[in-house]
């Protein structure tokens, strides 16, 4: 049965968000193999009004929009009843726990066949000894536990992308030592000696990987797919910034142990950068590295994906905040 499934009506939650916008735009513009898919965005009244111009542009490209409250059982059930067979959740960190109800209702719907929870980031099961206790992993781990224990009818796929290169190249204000590139000052912050490889996705490639996942249902069901645009060291990124700007950059290197101290302090103080410290520390520790990633399962080759040169160029041209959809 599973091998004959092709998504036909896809509902996305959080589809105007930071990564959701790349996914929505990519799905709208992808040419599905076989029957075309219909894309439906479920969005809150606040977002529908704040992002009205974006939504009307997407509607002209074929997007159907449902305005509702994703914490309302009635609204979610009504949306699923529109013939939805596939759900993508790109809800933000603050809404991760709400997915348990979205999954329960999907399981009960009788029509939803496939659910991609909001992951699109760090591999939360990378290091079996440490991952279970990493603070930023807790809600995503809870969602995975609920799925293991309660979801039997609906197929689930986690798209694990690692850090977004487009974001990683920016410093976090107040936590610069955790990494990033200051264009104006030509100042680069790296963790450790800068020689540790990190696997990245660009934000546009996250969209591409989600499209590819939907085109490969049977290969994706039940998996946490580890996908990557490119794997490079921070020193290679510095060299690319220097090449493209034609200038030498100052590099500030902070030992991993010092980052761990700053990270602990940020958590103790309840700082908003604490999560960022932890994730950047995990990535610097090798938390994005695999003997082999899953790009091939999705039929994507290096030439189909963004590379370091383009990632740096986009960063120098204004970065992801300037992207339009
Ligand atoms: N790999 C990386 O470097 C990286 C970086 C950032 C994020 N991520 C991951 O990407 C996923 C999406 O994160 P994001 O930053 O793109 O999300 P976001 O922009 O913060 O939020 C996306 C959307 O989620 C919906 N939402 C509904 N209830 C919510 C709630 N209670 N709290 C927050 N959002 C709520 C909202 O859409 P409506 O108003 O339309 O309902 C919102 O626009 C997360 O799993 C996150 O961990 C990864």
Coordinates of C-alpha atoms and ligand atoms in Angstrom, one line a residue:
X1 CA 0.0 0.0 0.0
X2 CA 2.7 2.5 1.1
X3 CA 4.5 2.2 -2.2
X4 CA 1.6 3.5 -4.2
X5 CA 1.0 6.6 -2.1
X6 CA 1.6 10.0 -3.7
X7 CA 0.8 13.2 -1.8
X8 CA -2.1 15.0 -3.4
X9 CA -3.2 17.6 -0.8
X10 CA -0.6 19.0 1.5
X11 CA -1.4 21.1 4.5
X12 CA 1.4 23.2 6.0
X13 CA 1.4 24.7 9.5
X14 CA 3.8 27.6 10.1
X15 CA 4.3 28.0 6.4
X16 CA 5.0 31.8 6.5
X17 CA 7.6 31.4 9.3
X18 CA 11.4 31.8 9.1
X19 CA 11.9 28.4 7.4
X20 CA 8.2 27.8 6.6
X21 CA 8.3 30.5 3.9
X22 CA 11.2 28.7 2.1
X23 CA 9.2 25.4 2.2
X24 CA 5.9 27.0 1.1
X25 CA 7.6 28.9 -1.8
X26 CA 9.5 25.7 -2.9
X27 CA 6.4 23.5 -2.8
X28 CA 4.4 26.0 -4.8
X29 CA 7.0 26.3 -7.5
X30 CA 8.0 22.6 -7.6
X31 CA 6.7 20.6 -10.5
X32 CA 5.4 17.4 -8.9
X33 CA 6.1 14.1 -10.7
X34 CA 2.8 12.5 -11.5
X35 CA -0.4 14.2 -10.4
X36 CA 0.0 17.8 -9.3
X37 CA -0.3 18.5 -5.6
X38 CA -2.5 21.1 -4.0
X39 CA -0.9 23.1 -1.2
X40 CA -3.0 24.5 1.7
X41 CA -1.6 26.9 4.3
X42 CA -3.2 26.8 7.8
X43 CA -2.4 30.1 9.4
X44 CA -3.5 32.2 12.4
X45 CA -5.6 35.3 12.0
X46 CA -2.7 37.5 13.2
X47 CA -0.4 36.2 10.5
X48 CA -3.1 36.3 7.8
X49 CA -3.4 40.0 8.4
X50 CA 0.2 40.8 9.0
X51 CA 1.4 38.9 5.9
X52 CA -1.6 39.6 3.7
X53 CA 0.5 40.8 0.7
X54 CA 2.6 37.6 0.8
X55 CA -0.5 35.4 1.0
X56 CA -2.2 37.1 -1.9
X57 CA 0.9 36.6 -4.0
X58 CA 1.0 32.9 -3.1
X59 CA -2.7 32.5 -3.7
X60 CA -2.2 33.7 -7.2
X61 CA 0.4 30.9 -7.5
X62 CA -2.3 28.3 -6.4
X63 CA -2.0 28.4 -2.6
X64 CA -5.2 27.7 -0.7
X65 CA -5.3 29.5 2.7
X66 CA -7.2 28.4 5.8
X67 CA -7.3 30.9 8.6
X68 CA -7.8 29.3 12.0
X69 CA -6.4 28.5 15.4
X70 CA -4.1 25.5 15.5
X71 CA -4.9 24.9 19.2
X72 CA -8.6 24.5 18.2
X73 CA -9.6 20.9 17.6
X74 CA -12.6 22.0 15.6
X75 CA -10.4 24.2 13.2
X76 CA -7.8 21.5 12.7
X77 CA -10.3 18.7 12.1
X78 CA -12.1 20.9 9.6
X79 CA -8.8 21.6 7.8
X80 CA -7.8 17.9 7.7
X81 CA -11.3 17.1 6.3
X82 CA -10.6 19.1 3.2
X83 CA -9.1 15.9 1.8
X84 CA -5.6 16.5 3.2
X85 CA -3.4 13.4 3.0
X86 CA 0.0 15.0 3.9
X87 CA 0.8 17.5 6.7
X88 CA 4.0 19.5 7.1
X89 CA 4.6 21.3 10.4
X90 CA 7.0 24.2 10.4
X91 CA 5.8 25.7 13.6
X92 CA 8.3 27.7 15.6
X93 CA 10.0 26.5 18.8
X94 CA 7.2 28.0 20.9
X95 CA 4.7 25.8 19.3
X96 CA 6.5 22.5 19.2
X97 CA 4.5 20.9 21.9
X98 CA 1.2 21.8 20.1
X99 CA 2.2 19.3 17.5
X100 CA 1.2 16.4 19.8
X101 CA -2.4 17.4 19.3
X102 CA -2.0 18.0 15.6
X103 CA -0.6 14.4 15.3
X104 CA -3.3 12.9 17.5
X105 CA -6.0 14.5 15.2
X106 CA -4.1 13.4 12.1
X107 CA -4.0 9.8 13.4
X108 CA -7.8 10.0 14.1
X109 CA -8.6 11.6 10.8
X110 CA -8.6 8.4 8.7
X111 CA -7.4 10.5 5.8
X112 CA -4.0 12.0 6.7
X113 CA -1.4 9.5 5.6
X114 CA 1.9 11.3 6.1
X115 CA 3.2 13.9 8.7
X116 CA 6.5 15.8 8.6
X117 CA 6.9 17.3 12.1
X118 CA 8.8 20.6 12.7
X119 CA 12.4 19.5 12.8
X120 CA 14.4 21.1 10.0
X121 CA 17.5 21.4 12.3
X122 CA 19.9 19.8 14.6
X123 CA 19.9 16.0 14.8
X124 CA 18.3 15.5 18.2
X125 CA 19.4 11.8 18.4
X126 CA 22.9 12.3 17.0
X127 CA 24.9 11.4 20.1
X128 CA 23.0 8.8 22.2
X129 CA 24.9 9.7 25.4
X130 CA 24.4 13.5 25.3
X131 CA 21.4 14.3 23.0
X132 CA 18.7 13.2 25.4
X133 CA 19.8 15.8 28.0
X134 CA 20.4 18.7 25.7
X135 CA 17.9 21.4 26.7
X136 CA 16.9 22.6 23.2
X137 CA 16.1 19.0 22.2
X138 CA 13.5 18.3 24.9
X139 CA 10.3 19.3 23.0
X140 CA 11.3 17.7 19.8
X141 CA 12.2 14.5 21.7
X142 CA 8.8 14.6 23.4
X143 CA 7.1 14.8 20.0
X144 CA 9.2 11.8 18.7
X145 CA 8.3 9.8 21.9
X146 CA 4.6 10.5 21.4
X147 CA 4.9 9.4 17.7
X148 CA 6.7 6.2 18.7
X149 CA 4.1 5.4 21.4
X150 CA 0.8 6.6 19.7
X151 CA 1.1 7.0 16.0
X152 CA 0.6 3.8 14.0
X153 CA -1.6 4.6 11.0
X154 CA 0.1 7.8 9.8
X155 CA 3.6 7.6 8.4
X156 CA 6.1 10.1 9.8
X157 CA 9.3 11.6 8.4
X158 CA 11.7 13.9 10.1
X159 CA 13.7 16.1 7.8
X160 CA 17.0 16.8 9.7
X161 CA 18.9 19.6 8.0
X162 CA 21.5 20.7 10.5
X163 CA 22.2 24.4 10.9
X164 CA 21.1 26.8 8.2
X165 CA 24.3 28.3 6.7
X166 CA 22.5 31.6 6.0
X167 CA 21.8 32.0 9.8
X168 CA 25.1 30.4 11.1
X169 CA 27.1 33.1 9.3
X170 CA 25.4 35.8 11.4
X171 CA 26.6 36.5 14.9
X172 CA 24.1 36.4 17.8
X173 CA 24.1 39.9 19.4
X174 CA 25.6 39.6 22.8
X175 CA 27.0 36.1 22.1
X176 CA 29.4 36.9 19.2
X177 CA 32.0 34.4 20.5
X178 CA 29.7 31.5 19.6
X179 CA 30.4 32.3 16.0
X180 CA 29.5 34.4 12.9
X181 CA 30.9 36.8 10.5
X182 CA 30.8 40.6 10.8
X183 CA 30.9 42.0 7.3
X184 CA 31.4 45.6 8.2
X185 CA 34.4 45.0 10.4
X186 CA 35.6 41.9 8.5
X187 CA 35.7 40.1 11.7
X188 CA 35.1 36.3 11.9
X189 CA 34.3 34.4 15.2
X190 CA 35.0 30.7 15.1
X191 CA 34.8 28.0 17.8
X192 CA 38.0 26.1 18.5
X193 CA 40.7 26.0 15.9
X194 CA 38.2 26.3 13.1
X195 CA 39.2 23.0 11.6
X196 CA 36.1 21.0 12.7
X197 CA 33.8 20.2 9.8
X198 CA 30.1 21.2 10.0
X199 CA 27.3 20.0 7.7
X200 CA 25.0 22.8 6.6
X201 CA 21.8 23.4 4.6
X202 CA 21.0 26.6 3.0
X203 CA 17.5 27.8 3.7
X204 CA 16.5 27.4 0.0
X205 CA 17.9 23.9 0.0
X206 CA 15.6 23.1 3.0
X207 CA 12.7 23.8 0.7
X208 CA 14.4 21.7 -2.0
X209 CA 14.9 18.8 0.4
X210 CA 11.2 18.9 1.5
X211 CA 10.1 18.8 -2.1
X212 CA 12.4 15.9 -2.7
X213 CA 11.1 14.1 0.4
X214 CA 7.5 14.4 -0.9
X215 CA 8.6 12.9 -4.2
X216 CA 10.0 9.9 -2.4
X217 CA 7.3 8.7 0.0
X218 CA 8.2 5.1 0.3
X219 CA 11.9 5.8 0.8
X220 CA 11.1 8.4 3.5
X221 CA 8.4 6.9 5.6
X222 CA 9.5 6.2 9.2
X223 CA 12.9 7.8 8.7
X224 CA 14.9 10.7 10.1
X225 CA 16.5 11.9 6.8
X226 CA 19.8 13.6 7.3
X227 CA 20.3 16.0 4.5
X228 CA 23.0 18.5 3.8
X229 CA 23.9 21.1 1.2
X230 CA 27.7 21.0 2.0
X231 CA 30.1 20.1 4.7
X232 CA 32.9 22.6 5.4
X233 CA 35.2 23.9 8.2
X234 CA 34.8 27.4 9.7
X235 CA 38.3 28.1 8.3
X236 CA 37.1 27.3 4.8
X237 CA 34.2 29.7 5.3
X238 CA 36.7 32.4 6.4
X239 CA 38.8 31.7 3.3
X240 CA 35.7 32.1 1.1
X241 CA 34.7 35.4 2.7
X242 CA 38.3 36.6 2.2
X243 CA 38.3 35.5 -1.5
X244 CA 35.0 37.1 -2.2
X245 CA 35.8 40.4 -0.4
X246 CA 39.4 40.5 -1.6
X247 CA 40.5 41.3 1.9
X248 CA 42.0 39.6 5.0
X249 CA 39.6 39.1 7.8
X250 CA 40.4 39.2 11.5
X251 CA 39.6 35.8 13.1
X252 CA 38.7 35.5 16.8
X253 CA 39.0 31.9 18.0
X254 CA 37.2 30.7 21.2
X255 CA 38.1 27.3 22.6
X256 CA 35.2 24.9 23.0
X257 CA 35.6 24.8 26.8
X258 CA 35.2 28.6 27.0
X259 CA 32.0 28.3 24.9
X260 CA 30.7 25.7 27.3
X261 CA 31.3 28.1 30.2
X262 CA 29.5 31.0 28.4
X263 CA 26.7 28.6 27.5
X264 CA 26.2 27.5 31.1
X265 CA 26.1 31.2 32.2
X266 CA 23.5 32.0 29.5
X267 CA 21.2 29.2 30.8
X268 CA 21.8 30.3 34.4
X269 CA 20.8 33.8 33.5
X270 CA 17.8 32.8 31.5
X271 CA 19.3 34.6 28.5
X272 CA 17.6 34.3 25.1
X273 CA 20.9 33.4 23.5
X274 CA 21.3 30.2 25.6
X275 CA 19.6 27.9 23.0
X276 CA 21.9 29.4 20.3
X277 CA 25.0 28.8 22.4
X278 CA 24.0 25.1 22.9
X279 CA 23.2 24.5 19.3
X280 CA 26.4 26.1 18.0
X281 CA 28.4 24.1 20.6
X282 CA 26.7 20.9 19.4
X283 CA 27.5 21.7 15.8
X284 CA 31.1 22.5 16.7
X285 CA 31.4 19.2 18.5
X286 CA 30.7 17.3 15.3
X287 CA 26.9 16.9 15.9
X288 CA 26.2 17.3 12.1
X289 CA 28.7 14.7 10.8
X290 CA 27.8 11.3 9.3
X291 CA 29.6 8.6 7.4
X292 CA 26.9 9.2 4.8
X293 CA 24.0 11.5 4.6
X294 CA 20.6 10.7 3.0
X295 CA 20.8 13.1 0.1
X296 CA 21.0 10.2 -2.4
X297 CA 17.8 8.6 -1.1
X298 CA 16.1 11.7 -2.2
X299 CA 17.8 11.7 -5.6
X300 CA 19.8 14.9 -4.9
X301 CA 23.4 15.2 -6.1
X302 CA 25.9 18.0 -5.1
X303 CA 25.3 19.8 -8.4
X304 CA 21.5 20.0 -7.5
X305 CA 22.4 21.8 -4.2
X306 CA 23.7 25.1 -3.1
X307 CA 27.5 25.3 -2.4
X308 CA 29.7 27.3 -0.1
X309 CA 30.4 29.9 -2.8
X310 CA 26.7 30.8 -3.2
X311 CA 26.1 30.7 0.5
X312 CA 28.8 33.3 1.2
X313 CA 27.7 35.4 -1.8
X314 CA 24.1 35.5 -0.5
X315 CA 25.4 36.5 2.9
X316 CA 27.5 39.3 1.5
X317 CA 24.5 40.5 -0.6
X318 CA 22.3 41.0 2.5
X319 CA 21.5 37.5 3.8
X320 CA 18.3 35.6 4.3
X321 CA 16.4 38.5 5.8
X322 CA 16.4 40.1 2.4
X323 CA 14.9 37.1 0.7
X324 CA 11.5 37.4 -0.9
X325 CA 9.1 34.7 -1.6
Ligands
LIG1 N1 18.6 24.6 11.6 C1 18.5 25.8 12.0 O1 19.5 26.5 11.9 C2 17.2 26.3 12.4 C3 17.0 27.7 12.6 C4 15.8 28.2 13.0 C5 14.7 27.3 13.2 N2 14.9 26.0 13.0 C6 13.8 25.0 13.2 O2 12.8 25.3 12.2 C7 11.5 25.0 12.8 C8 10.6 26.2 12.5 O3 11.2 27.3 13.2 P1 11.0 28.8 12.7 O4 12.1 29.6 13.4 O5 11.0 28.8 11.2 O6 9.6 29.2 13.2 P2 9.0 30.6 13.5 O7 9.3 31.5 12.3 O8 9.4 31.1 14.8 O9 7.4 30.3 13.5 C9 6.8 29.7 12.4 C10 5.3 29.7 12.6 O10 4.8 28.8 13.6 C11 3.4 29.2 13.8 N3 3.1 29.0 15.3 C12 1.9 28.7 15.7 N4 1.9 28.6 17.0 C13 3.1 29.0 17.5 C14 3.7 29.1 18.7 N5 3.0 28.9 19.9 N6 5.0 29.5 18.8 C15 5.7 29.7 17.7 N7 5.2 29.6 16.4 C16 3.9 29.2 16.3 C17 3.3 30.6 13.4 O11 2.5 30.6 12.2 P3 1.0 31.0 12.0 O12 0.8 32.3 12.7 O13 0.8 31.0 10.5 O14 0.3 29.8 12.7 C18 4.7 31.0 13.1 O15 4.8 32.0 12.1 C19 11.7 24.7 14.2 O16 11.6 23.3 14.4 C20 13.1 25.2 14.5 O17 13.7 24.5 15.6 C21 16.1 25.5 12.6

